[in-house]
Short mmCIF file of C-alpha atoms in Angstrom, two decimals:
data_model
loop_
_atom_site.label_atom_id
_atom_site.label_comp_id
_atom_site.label_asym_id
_atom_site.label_seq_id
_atom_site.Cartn_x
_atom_site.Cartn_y
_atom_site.Cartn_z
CA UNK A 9 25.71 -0.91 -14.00
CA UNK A 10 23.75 1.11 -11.17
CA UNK A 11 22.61 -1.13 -8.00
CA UNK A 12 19.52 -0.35 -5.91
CA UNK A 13 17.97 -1.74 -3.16
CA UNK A 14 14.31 -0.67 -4.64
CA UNK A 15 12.76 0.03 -7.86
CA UNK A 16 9.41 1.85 -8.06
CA UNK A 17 7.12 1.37 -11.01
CA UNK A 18 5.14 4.83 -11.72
CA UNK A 19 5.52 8.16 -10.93
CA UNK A 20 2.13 9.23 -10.39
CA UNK A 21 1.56 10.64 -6.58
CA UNK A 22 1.93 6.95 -4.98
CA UNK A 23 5.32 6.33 -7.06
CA UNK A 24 6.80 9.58 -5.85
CA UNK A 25 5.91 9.63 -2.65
CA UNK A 26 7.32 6.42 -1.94
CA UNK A 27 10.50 7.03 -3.51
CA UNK A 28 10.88 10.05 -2.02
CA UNK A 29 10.35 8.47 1.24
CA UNK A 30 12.90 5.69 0.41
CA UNK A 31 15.32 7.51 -0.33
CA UNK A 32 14.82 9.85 2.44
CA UNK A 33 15.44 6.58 4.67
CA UNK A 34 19.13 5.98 3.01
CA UNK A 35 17.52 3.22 0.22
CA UNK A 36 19.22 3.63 -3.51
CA UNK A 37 16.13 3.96 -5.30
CA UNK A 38 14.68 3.92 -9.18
CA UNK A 39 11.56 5.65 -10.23
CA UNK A 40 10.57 3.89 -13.35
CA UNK A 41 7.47 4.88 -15.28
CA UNK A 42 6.49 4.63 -18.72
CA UNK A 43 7.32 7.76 -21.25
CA UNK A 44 3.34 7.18 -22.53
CA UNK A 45 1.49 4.93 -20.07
CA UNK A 46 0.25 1.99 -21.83
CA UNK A 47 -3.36 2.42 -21.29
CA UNK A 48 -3.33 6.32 -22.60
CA UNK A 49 -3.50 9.34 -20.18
CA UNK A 50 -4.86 8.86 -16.63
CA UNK A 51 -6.72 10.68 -14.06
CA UNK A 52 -4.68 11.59 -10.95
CA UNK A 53 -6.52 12.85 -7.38
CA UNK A 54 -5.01 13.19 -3.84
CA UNK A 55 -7.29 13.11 -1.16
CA UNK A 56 -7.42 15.06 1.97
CA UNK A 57 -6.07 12.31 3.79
CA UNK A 58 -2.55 12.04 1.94
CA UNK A 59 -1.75 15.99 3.71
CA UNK A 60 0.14 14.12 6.29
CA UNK A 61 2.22 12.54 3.39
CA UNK A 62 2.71 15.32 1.33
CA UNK A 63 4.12 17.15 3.89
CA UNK A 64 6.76 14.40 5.02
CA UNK A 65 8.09 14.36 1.16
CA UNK A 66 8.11 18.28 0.83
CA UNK A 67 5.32 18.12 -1.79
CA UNK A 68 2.29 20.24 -0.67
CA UNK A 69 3.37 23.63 -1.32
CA UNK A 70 3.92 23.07 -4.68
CA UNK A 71 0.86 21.01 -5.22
CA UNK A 72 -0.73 24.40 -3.35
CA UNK A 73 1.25 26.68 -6.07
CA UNK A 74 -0.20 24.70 -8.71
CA UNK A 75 -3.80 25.86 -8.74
CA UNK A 76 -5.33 21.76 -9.22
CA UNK A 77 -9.02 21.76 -9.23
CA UNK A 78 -10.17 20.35 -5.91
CA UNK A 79 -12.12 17.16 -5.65
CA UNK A 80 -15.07 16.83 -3.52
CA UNK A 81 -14.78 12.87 -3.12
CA UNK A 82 -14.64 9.83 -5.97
CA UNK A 83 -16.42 7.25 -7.16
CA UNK A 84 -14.72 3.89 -7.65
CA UNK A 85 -15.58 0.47 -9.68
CA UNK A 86 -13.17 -2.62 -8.42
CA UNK A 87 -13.54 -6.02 -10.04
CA UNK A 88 -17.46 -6.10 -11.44
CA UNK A 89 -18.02 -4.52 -7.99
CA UNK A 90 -21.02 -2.09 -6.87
CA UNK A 91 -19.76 1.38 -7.22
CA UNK A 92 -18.22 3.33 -4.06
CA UNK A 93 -18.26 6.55 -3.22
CA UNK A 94 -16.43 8.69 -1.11
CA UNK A 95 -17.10 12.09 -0.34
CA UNK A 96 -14.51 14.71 1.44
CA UNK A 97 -14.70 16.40 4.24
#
């Protein structure tokens, strides 16, 4: 049976990019995510401020290759809470 000193749940931008760092770092490390994810197809966005990351795991050329509509900023709901918005530079 494979041993690892981490296992990441998802492999949406967060999940990679921290097993990619990980592993980078020496760790043994499992992505794990879900072949359908239980509550249906999601919404991914990256903002601006995740460049920095993107180019320590090797990721933003071919995020740049990929022709993704760009985001302006989001709108979040947390927990009954008033909705906040963030708009990008």
């Amino acid at each position: 049976m494979p041993s690892f000193d981490v296992v990441v749940l998802g492999g949406g931008p967060a999940g990679y990019a921290t097993a990619s760092v990980l592993a980078r770092w020496s760790h043994r490390v499992a992505m794990v995510r879900p072949s359908r994810p239980p509550a249906g197809p999601l919404a991914e966005s990256i903002p601006p401020s995740a460049g920095r990351l993107l180019d320590e795991v090797g990721a933003r050329d071919a995020l740049d290759r990929g022709n993704f509509v760009r985001n302006a900023g989001n709108t979040v709901w947390w927990a009954g809470e008033e909705a906040r918005t963030e708009v990008f530079a």
